[in-house]
Coordinates of C-alpha atoms and ligand atoms in Angstrom, one line a residue:
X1 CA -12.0 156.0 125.1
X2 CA -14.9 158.0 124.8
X3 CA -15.1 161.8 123.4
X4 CA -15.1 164.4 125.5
X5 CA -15.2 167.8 123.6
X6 CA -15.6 171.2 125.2
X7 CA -16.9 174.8 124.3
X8 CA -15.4 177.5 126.6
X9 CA -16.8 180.8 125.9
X10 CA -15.5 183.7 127.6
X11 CA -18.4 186.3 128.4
X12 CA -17.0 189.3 127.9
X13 CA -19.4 189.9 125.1
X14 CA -22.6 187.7 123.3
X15 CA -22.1 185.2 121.8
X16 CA -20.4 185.4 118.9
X17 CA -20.9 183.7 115.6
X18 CA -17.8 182.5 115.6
X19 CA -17.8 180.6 118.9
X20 CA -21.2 179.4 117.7
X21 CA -20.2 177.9 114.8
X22 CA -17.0 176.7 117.1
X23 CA -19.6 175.4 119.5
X24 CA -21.7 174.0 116.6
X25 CA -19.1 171.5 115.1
X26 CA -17.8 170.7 118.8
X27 CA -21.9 169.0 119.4
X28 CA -21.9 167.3 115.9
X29 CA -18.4 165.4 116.5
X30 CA -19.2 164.6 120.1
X31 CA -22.8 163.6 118.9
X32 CA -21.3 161.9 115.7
X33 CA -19.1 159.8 118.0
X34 CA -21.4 159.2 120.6
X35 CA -19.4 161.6 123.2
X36 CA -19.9 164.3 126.0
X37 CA -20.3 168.0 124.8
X38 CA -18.9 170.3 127.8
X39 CA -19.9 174.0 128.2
X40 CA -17.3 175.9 130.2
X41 CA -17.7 179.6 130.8
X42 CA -14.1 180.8 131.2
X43 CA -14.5 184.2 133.1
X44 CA -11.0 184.4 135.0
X45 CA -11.0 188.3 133.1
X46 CA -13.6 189.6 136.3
X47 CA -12.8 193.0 134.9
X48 CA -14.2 192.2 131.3
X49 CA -16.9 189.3 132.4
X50 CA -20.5 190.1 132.9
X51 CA -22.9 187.6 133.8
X52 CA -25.9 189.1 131.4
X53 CA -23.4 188.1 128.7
X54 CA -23.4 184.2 130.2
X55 CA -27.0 184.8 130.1
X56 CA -26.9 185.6 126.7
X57 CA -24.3 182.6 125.7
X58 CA -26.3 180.0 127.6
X59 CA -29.5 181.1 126.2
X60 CA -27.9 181.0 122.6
X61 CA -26.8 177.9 122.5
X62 CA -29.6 176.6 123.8
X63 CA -31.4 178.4 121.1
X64 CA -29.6 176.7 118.1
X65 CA -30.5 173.2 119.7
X66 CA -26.7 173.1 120.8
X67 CA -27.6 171.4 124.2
X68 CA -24.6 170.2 126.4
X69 CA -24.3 167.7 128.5
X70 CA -22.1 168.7 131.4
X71 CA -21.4 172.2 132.7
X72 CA -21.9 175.3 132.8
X73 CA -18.5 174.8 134.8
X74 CA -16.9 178.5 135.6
X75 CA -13.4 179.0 135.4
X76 CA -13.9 181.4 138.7
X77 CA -15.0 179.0 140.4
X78 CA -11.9 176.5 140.4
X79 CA -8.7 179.2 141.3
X80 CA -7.6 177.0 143.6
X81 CA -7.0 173.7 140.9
X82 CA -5.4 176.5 138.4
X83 CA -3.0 177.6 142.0
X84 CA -1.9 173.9 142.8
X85 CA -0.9 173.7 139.2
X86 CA 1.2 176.5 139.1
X87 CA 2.8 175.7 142.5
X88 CA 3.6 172.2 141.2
X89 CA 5.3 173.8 138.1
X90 CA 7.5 176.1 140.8
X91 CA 8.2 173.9 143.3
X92 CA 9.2 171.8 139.8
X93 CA 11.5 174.1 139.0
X94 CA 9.5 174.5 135.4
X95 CA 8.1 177.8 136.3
X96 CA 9.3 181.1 138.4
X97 CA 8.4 184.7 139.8
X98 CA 9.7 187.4 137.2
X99 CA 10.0 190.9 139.0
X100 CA 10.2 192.9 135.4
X101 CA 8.5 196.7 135.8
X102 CA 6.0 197.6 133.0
X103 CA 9.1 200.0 132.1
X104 CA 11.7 197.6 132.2
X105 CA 9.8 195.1 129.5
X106 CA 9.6 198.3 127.2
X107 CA 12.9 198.9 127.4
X108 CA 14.1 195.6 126.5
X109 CA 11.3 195.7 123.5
X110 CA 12.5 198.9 122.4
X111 CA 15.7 197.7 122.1
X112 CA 14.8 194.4 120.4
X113 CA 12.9 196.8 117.8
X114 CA 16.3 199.1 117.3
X115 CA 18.0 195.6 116.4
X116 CA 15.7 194.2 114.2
X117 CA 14.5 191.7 116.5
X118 CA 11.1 190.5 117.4
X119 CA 9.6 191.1 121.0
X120 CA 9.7 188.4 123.4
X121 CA 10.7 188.0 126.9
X122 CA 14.7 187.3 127.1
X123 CA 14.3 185.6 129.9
X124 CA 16.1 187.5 132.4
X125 CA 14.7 186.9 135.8
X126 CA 15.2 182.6 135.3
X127 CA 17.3 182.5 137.5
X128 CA 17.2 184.9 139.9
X129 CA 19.6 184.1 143.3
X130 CA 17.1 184.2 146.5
X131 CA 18.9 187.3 147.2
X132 CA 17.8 189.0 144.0
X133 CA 14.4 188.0 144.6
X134 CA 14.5 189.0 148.0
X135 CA 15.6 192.8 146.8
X136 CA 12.5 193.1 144.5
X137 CA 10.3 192.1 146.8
X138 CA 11.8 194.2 149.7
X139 CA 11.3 197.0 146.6
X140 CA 7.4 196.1 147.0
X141 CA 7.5 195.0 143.5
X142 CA 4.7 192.8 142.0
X143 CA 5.6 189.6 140.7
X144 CA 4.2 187.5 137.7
X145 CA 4.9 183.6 137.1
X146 CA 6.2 182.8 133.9
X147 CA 6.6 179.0 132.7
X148 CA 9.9 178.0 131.1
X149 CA 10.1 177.7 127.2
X150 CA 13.0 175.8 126.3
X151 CA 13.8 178.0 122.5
X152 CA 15.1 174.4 121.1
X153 CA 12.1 172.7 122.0
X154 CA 9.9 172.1 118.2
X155 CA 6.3 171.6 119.0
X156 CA 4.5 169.3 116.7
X157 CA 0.5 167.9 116.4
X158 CA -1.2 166.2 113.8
X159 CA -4.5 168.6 113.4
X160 CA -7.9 167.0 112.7
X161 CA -8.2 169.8 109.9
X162 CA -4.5 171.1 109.2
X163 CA -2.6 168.5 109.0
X164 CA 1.0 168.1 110.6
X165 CA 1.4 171.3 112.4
X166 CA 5.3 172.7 113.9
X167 CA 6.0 175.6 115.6
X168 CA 9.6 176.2 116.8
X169 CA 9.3 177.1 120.9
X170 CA 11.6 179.9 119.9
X171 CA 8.9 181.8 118.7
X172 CA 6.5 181.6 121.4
X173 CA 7.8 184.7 122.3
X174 CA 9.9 183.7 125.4
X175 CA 8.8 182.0 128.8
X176 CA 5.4 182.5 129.1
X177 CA 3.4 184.2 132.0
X178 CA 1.2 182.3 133.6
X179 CA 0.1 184.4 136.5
X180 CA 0.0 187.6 137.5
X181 CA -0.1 189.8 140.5
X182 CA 1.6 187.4 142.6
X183 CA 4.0 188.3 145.8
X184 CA 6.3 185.9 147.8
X185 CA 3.5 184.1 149.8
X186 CA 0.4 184.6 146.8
X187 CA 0.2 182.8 143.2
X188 CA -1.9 185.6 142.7
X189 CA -4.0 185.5 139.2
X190 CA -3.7 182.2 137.2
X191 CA -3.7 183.1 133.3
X192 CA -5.8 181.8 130.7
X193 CA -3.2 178.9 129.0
X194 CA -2.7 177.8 131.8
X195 CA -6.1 177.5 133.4
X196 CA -7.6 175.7 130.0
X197 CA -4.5 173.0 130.1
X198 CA -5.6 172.4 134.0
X199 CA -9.5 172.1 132.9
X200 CA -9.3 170.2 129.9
X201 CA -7.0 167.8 131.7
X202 CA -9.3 167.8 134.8
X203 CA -12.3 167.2 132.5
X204 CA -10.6 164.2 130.3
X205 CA -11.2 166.7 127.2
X206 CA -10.4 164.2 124.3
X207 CA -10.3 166.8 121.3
X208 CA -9.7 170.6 121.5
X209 CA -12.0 171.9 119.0
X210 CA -11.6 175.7 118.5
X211 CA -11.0 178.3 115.9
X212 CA -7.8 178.8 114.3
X213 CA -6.5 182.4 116.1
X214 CA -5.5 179.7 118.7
X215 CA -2.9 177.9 117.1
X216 CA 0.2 179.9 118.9
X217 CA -1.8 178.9 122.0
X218 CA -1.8 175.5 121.3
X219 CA 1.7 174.9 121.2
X220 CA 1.9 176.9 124.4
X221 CA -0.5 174.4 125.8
X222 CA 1.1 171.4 124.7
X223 CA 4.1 172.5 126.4
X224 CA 1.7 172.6 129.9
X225 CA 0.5 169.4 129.5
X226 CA 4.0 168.0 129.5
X227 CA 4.9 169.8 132.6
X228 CA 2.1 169.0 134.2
X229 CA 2.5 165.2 133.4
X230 CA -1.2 165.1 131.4
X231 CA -2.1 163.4 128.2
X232 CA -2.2 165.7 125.6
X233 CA -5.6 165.7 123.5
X234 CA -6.0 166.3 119.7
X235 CA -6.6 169.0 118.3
X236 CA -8.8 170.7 115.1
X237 CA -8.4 174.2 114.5
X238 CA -11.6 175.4 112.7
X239 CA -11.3 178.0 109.9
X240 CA -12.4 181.9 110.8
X241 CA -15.7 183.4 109.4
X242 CA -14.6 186.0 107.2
X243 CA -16.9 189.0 105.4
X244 CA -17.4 189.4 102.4
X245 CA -14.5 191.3 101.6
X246 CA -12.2 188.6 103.0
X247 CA -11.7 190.1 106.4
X248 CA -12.4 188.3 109.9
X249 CA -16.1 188.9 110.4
X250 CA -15.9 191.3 113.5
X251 CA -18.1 193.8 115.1
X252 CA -17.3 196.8 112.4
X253 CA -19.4 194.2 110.0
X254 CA -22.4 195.0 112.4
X255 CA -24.5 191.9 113.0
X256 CA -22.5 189.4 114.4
X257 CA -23.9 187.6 118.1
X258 CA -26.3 185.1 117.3
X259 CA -29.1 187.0 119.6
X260 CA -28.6 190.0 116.8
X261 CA -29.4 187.1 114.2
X262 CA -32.3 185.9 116.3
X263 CA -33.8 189.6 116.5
X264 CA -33.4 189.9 112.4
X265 CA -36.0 187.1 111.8
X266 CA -33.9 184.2 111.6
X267 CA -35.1 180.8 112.6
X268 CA -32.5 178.7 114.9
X269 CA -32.9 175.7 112.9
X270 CA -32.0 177.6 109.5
X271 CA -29.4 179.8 111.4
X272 CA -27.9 176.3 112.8
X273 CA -27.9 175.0 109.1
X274 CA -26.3 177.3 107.4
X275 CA -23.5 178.1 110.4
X276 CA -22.9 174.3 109.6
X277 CA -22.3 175.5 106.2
X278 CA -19.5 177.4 107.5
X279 CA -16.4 175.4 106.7
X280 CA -18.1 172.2 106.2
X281 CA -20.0 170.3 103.3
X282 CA -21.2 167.4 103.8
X283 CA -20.7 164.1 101.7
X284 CA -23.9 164.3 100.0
X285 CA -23.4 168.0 99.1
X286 CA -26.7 168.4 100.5
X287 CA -27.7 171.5 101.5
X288 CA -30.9 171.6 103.4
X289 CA -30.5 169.6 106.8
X290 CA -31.3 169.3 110.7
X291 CA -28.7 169.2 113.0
X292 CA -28.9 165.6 113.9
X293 CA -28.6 164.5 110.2
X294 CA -25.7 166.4 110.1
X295 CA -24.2 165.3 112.8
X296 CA -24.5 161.3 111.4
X297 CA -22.3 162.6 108.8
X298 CA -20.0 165.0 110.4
X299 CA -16.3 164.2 110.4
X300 CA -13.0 166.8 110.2
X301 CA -11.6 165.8 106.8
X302 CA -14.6 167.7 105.3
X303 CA -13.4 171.2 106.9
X304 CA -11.9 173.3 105.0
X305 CA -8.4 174.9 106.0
X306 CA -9.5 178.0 104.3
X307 CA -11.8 181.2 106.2
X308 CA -15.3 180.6 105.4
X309 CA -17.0 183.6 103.8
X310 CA -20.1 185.0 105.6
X311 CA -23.4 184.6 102.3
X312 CA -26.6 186.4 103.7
X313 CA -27.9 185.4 100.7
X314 CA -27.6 182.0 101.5
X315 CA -28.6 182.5 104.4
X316 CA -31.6 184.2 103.6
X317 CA -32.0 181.3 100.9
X318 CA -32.1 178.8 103.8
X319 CA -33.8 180.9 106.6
X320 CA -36.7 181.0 103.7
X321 CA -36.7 177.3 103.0
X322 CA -37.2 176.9 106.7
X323 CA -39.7 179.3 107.3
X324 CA -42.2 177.6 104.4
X325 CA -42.1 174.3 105.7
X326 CA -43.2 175.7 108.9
X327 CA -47.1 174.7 109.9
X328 CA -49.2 177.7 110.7
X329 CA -49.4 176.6 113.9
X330 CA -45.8 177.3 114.7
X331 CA -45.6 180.0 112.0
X332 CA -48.0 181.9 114.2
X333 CA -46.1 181.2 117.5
X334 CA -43.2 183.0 115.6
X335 CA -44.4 185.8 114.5
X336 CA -46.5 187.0 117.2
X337 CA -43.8 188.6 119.0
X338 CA -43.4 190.7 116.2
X339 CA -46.9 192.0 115.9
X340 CA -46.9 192.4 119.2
X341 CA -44.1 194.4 118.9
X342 CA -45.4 196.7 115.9
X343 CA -48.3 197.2 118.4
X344 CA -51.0 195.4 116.5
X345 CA -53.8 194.7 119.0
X346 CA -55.4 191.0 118.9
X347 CA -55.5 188.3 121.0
X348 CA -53.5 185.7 120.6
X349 CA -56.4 183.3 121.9
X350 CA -59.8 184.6 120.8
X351 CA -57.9 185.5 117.5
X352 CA -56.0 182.5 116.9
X353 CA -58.1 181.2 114.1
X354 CA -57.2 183.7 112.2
X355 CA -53.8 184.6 113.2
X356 CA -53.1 180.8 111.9
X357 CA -54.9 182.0 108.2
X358 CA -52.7 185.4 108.2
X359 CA -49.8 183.1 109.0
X360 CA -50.2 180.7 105.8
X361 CA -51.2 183.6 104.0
X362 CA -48.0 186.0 104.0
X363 CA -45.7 182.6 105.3
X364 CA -45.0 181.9 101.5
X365 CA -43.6 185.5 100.7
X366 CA -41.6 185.7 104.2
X367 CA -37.2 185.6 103.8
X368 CA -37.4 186.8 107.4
X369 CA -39.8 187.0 109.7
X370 CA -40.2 190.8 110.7
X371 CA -41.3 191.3 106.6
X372 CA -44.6 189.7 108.2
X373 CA -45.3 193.1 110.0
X374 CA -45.3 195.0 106.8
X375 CA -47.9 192.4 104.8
X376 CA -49.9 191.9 107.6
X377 CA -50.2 195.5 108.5
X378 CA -53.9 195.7 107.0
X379 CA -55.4 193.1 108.9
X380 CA -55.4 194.7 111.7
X381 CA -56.9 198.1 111.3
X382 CA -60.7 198.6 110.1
X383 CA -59.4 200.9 107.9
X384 CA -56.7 201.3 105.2
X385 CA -55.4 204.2 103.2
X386 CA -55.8 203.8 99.4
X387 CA -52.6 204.4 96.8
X388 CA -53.5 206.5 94.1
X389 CA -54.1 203.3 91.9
X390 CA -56.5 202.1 94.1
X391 CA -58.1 205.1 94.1
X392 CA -57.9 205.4 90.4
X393 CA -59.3 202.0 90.2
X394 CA -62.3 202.4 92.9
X395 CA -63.2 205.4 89.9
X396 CA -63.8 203.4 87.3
X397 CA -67.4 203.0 85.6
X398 CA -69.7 200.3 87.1
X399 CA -67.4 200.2 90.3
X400 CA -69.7 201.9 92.6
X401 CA -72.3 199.6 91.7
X402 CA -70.0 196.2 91.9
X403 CA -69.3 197.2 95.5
X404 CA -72.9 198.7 96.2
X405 CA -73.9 194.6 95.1
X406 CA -71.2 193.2 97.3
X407 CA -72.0 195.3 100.2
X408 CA -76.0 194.3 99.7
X409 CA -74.9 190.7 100.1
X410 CA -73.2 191.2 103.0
X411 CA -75.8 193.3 104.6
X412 CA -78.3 190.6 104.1
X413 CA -76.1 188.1 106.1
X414 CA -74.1 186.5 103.3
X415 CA -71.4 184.1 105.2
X416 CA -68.4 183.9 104.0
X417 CA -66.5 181.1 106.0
X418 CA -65.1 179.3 103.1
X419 CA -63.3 179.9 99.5
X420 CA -66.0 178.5 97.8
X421 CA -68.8 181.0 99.1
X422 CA -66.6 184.3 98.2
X423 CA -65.4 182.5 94.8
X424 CA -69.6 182.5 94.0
X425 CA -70.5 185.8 95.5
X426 CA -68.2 187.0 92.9
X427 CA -69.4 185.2 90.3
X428 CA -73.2 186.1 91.0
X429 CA -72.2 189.7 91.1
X430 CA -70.2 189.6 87.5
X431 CA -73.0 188.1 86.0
X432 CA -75.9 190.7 87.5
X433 CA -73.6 193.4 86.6
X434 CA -72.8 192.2 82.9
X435 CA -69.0 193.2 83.5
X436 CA -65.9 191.8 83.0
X437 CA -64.5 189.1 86.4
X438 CA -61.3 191.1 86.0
X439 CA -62.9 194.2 86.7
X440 CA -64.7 192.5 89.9
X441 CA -61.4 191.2 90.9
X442 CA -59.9 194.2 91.0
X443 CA -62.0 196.4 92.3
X444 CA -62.5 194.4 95.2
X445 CA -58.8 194.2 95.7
X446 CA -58.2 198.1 95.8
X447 CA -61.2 198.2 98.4
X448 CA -60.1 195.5 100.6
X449 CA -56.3 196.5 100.6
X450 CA -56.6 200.1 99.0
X451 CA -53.4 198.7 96.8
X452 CA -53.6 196.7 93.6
X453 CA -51.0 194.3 94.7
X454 CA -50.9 192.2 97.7
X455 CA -51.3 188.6 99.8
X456 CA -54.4 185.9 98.0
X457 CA -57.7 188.0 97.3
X458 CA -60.1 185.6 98.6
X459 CA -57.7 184.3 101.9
X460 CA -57.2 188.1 102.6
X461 CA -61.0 188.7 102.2
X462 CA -62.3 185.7 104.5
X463 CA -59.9 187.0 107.2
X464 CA -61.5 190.3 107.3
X465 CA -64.2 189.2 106.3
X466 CA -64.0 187.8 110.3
X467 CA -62.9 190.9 111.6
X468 CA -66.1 192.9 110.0
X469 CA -63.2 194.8 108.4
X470 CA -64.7 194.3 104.8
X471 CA -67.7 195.7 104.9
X472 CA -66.0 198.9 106.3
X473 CA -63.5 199.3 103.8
X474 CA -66.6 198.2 100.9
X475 CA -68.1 201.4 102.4
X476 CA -65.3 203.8 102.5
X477 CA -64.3 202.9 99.0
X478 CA -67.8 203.8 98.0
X479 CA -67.5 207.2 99.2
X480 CA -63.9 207.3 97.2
X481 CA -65.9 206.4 94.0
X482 CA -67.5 210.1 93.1
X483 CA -64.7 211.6 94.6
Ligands
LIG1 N1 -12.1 181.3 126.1 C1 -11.5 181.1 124.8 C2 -12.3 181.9 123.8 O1 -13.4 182.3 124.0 C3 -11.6 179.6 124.5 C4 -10.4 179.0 123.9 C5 -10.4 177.5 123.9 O2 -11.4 177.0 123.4 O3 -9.5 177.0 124.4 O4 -11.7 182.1 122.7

């Protein structure tokens, strides 16, 4: 039989590391086995679901490579298979319409408390006469549907990453709603266990593969499938992403939907990685890897039961390994959104040459991509504003003339295109002057940059060099010199 494995986000926010990383190990078991990934977008909330936040989901996944094969397939678009189901479970006799008041449930809770008792339904309204249930609804009161938990029932799966897994159906917390607003003639709204057990059996969904805060559910569910006479998958509960004090990585920890990562200058393929990292190793204990040679290797007995704690400076370790093996070409393409953003003004066509040289130049230092605006800042202005050891620096004897022999050279059409040619104006000029190559060096760094640290002297100098921006600077620092 052939693997079908589903994602079903709910978009009632974006999406979340968590189901990313849930999503993630979904694609490399159905791509390990040779199987269908499904996306599902599970918005039977209408109240909480917002459809910039699908947008945001689809366009995240997509992102991270995480491409599926089937879908999106909306949950509110398929009430009516979710109805049929829970009208074959009542006409069954396996489910029926409770009449319970919002007071009434507290009451019985409260009293459960006073005894020591934990809350559950106590299953009062089972088996209502047709007279009773005529009386609440002549009251006009709203009914839900609640599917019968038998308490001696024991639930039992073998878990892809847990192991032999019970649960006791008396602590499911007593029979289960299923729907809610219904009345007499109306199923009114089907519930979320219920309307996954309908898709995934409608979809032939092989393995549920989904983080661990759904275990209760999944002994809830397994209970459906019975009733509803469907073959019940397996199941792998993933471990949660934790912080790094321990705790379930949640909104209070700030960044966590992958577009915040994507904004912070992380690369998908490195974001991708280390997520994969996230409560799995792989055989080699290889650390550094592309999503399809991960997915040749994946298999569930190398998840770990236990949370996964969140490393940024893994990350960042990775995200920075990514980012140097990048070409210039495609280094460029990355980071021009942020100098865009930081309002540098070039064109990203008449200036591409040396975009693609500013790009290898700063690349090497880059963790994350938005440190680019910061070392590239100097490129694109004529002029720069000198540090006080620049300045210092720009004061020193035999400066003035140093620079006043540079800027001659330029003046008289020196070309400096390659390496080579600035390497042996700098030569000439130490030798003409009788000073020390040091002393060249870094005077001509505290003009150029008015800092005495910085990207490659002679790269930084042959891209301004292009922009006319060094003969500028020469000349400003010359006026600096008797200062
Ligand atoms: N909509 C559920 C969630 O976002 C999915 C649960 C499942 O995978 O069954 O957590």
């Amino acid at each position: 039989m052939s693997v079908r494995v589903r994602i079903a986000p709910s978009p009632t926010g974006s999406l979340h590391i968590g189901t990313a990383r849930t999503a993630l190990f979904n694609w490399l078991f159905a791509r390990h086995q040779g199987g269908q990934f499904i996306l599902r977008i599970e918005d039977t909330d209408q109240s909480r679901s917002r459809p910039e936040f699908t947008q945001n989901i689809l366009e995240g996944l997509q992102w991270l490579g995480l491409n599926w094969d089937e879908g999106p397939f909306f949950q509110s678009k398929r009430l009516d298979l979710y109805r049929q189901a829970i009208q074959t479970l009542l006409d069954q006799g396996l489910a029926y319409r409770a009449y319970d008041t919002p007071e009434e449930l507290e009451a019985m809770r409260e009293a459960q408390k006073a005894k020591n008792l934990a809350p559950r339904y106590d299953n009062r309204h089972r088996n209502l006469t047709p007279e009773q249930q005529a009386a609440f609804e002549a009251e006009g009161r709203p009914a839900v549907v609640r599917f019968k938990i038998e308490d001696d029932r024991v639930i039992t799966w073998n878990d892809l990453v847990r192991g032999r897994m019970t649960w006791q159906a008396s602590d499911l917390g007593g029979d289960m709603v299923i729907a809610r607003a219904a009345t007499a003639t109306d199923i009114g709204q089907p519930l979320y266990n219920l309307a996954v057990v309908v898709d995934d059996q409608d979809m032939a969904i092989t393995h549920v593969i989904r983080g661990e805060d759904h275990i209760a559910n999944t002994a809830k569910q397994i209970l459906l499938y019975e009733a509803l006479g469907a073959a019940v998958p397996e199941f792998a509960h993933t471990p949660l992403i934790l912080n790094t004090a321990g705790q379930k990585l949640s909104k209070r920890d700030g960044v966590t939907s992958i577009s915040d990562f994507q904004q912070m200058g992380f690369t998908a393929p490195a974001l991708a990685n280390y997520m994969t990292l996230l409560g799995w190793s792989p055989p080699d204990a290889e650390e550094l890897f592309t999503l399809a040679d991960a997915a040749e290797k994946f298999s569930f007995d190398r998840v770990n039961k236990a949370g996964a704690k969140f490393d940024w400076d893994k990350l960042d370790w990775l995200n920075s390994q990514y980012l140097h093996q990048l070409s210039a070409n495609n280094l460029t393409d990355s980071l021009i959104p942020y100098w865009r953003e930081a309002k540098y003004s070039f064109d990203p066509e008449t200036d591409r040459p040396w975009l693609e040289q500013l790009a290898a130049l700063v690349g090497p230092s880059l963790t994350r991509l938005p440190e680019a605006v910061g070392l590239s800042r100097f490129f694109f202005t004529p002029t720069v504003e000198f540090s006080d050891a620049a300045k210092t620096q720009v004061q020193q004897a035999g400066v003035a003339e140093i620079l006043q022999a540079i800027l001659a050279a330029l003046k008289a059409g020196e070309s400096l295109t390659q390496a080579d040619a600035v390497k042996a104006l700098v030569t000439q000029v130490t030798k003409a002057q009788g000073v020390k190559k040091g002393l060249v060096m870094r005077s001509l760094r505290a003009a150029l940059m008015g800092d005495m640290q910085g990207p490659d002297l002679v790269d930084s100098w042959l891209i301004l060099h292009q922009r006319g921006f060094d003969q500028t600077r020469f000349e400003y620092a010359l006026t600096l010199c008797s200062e």
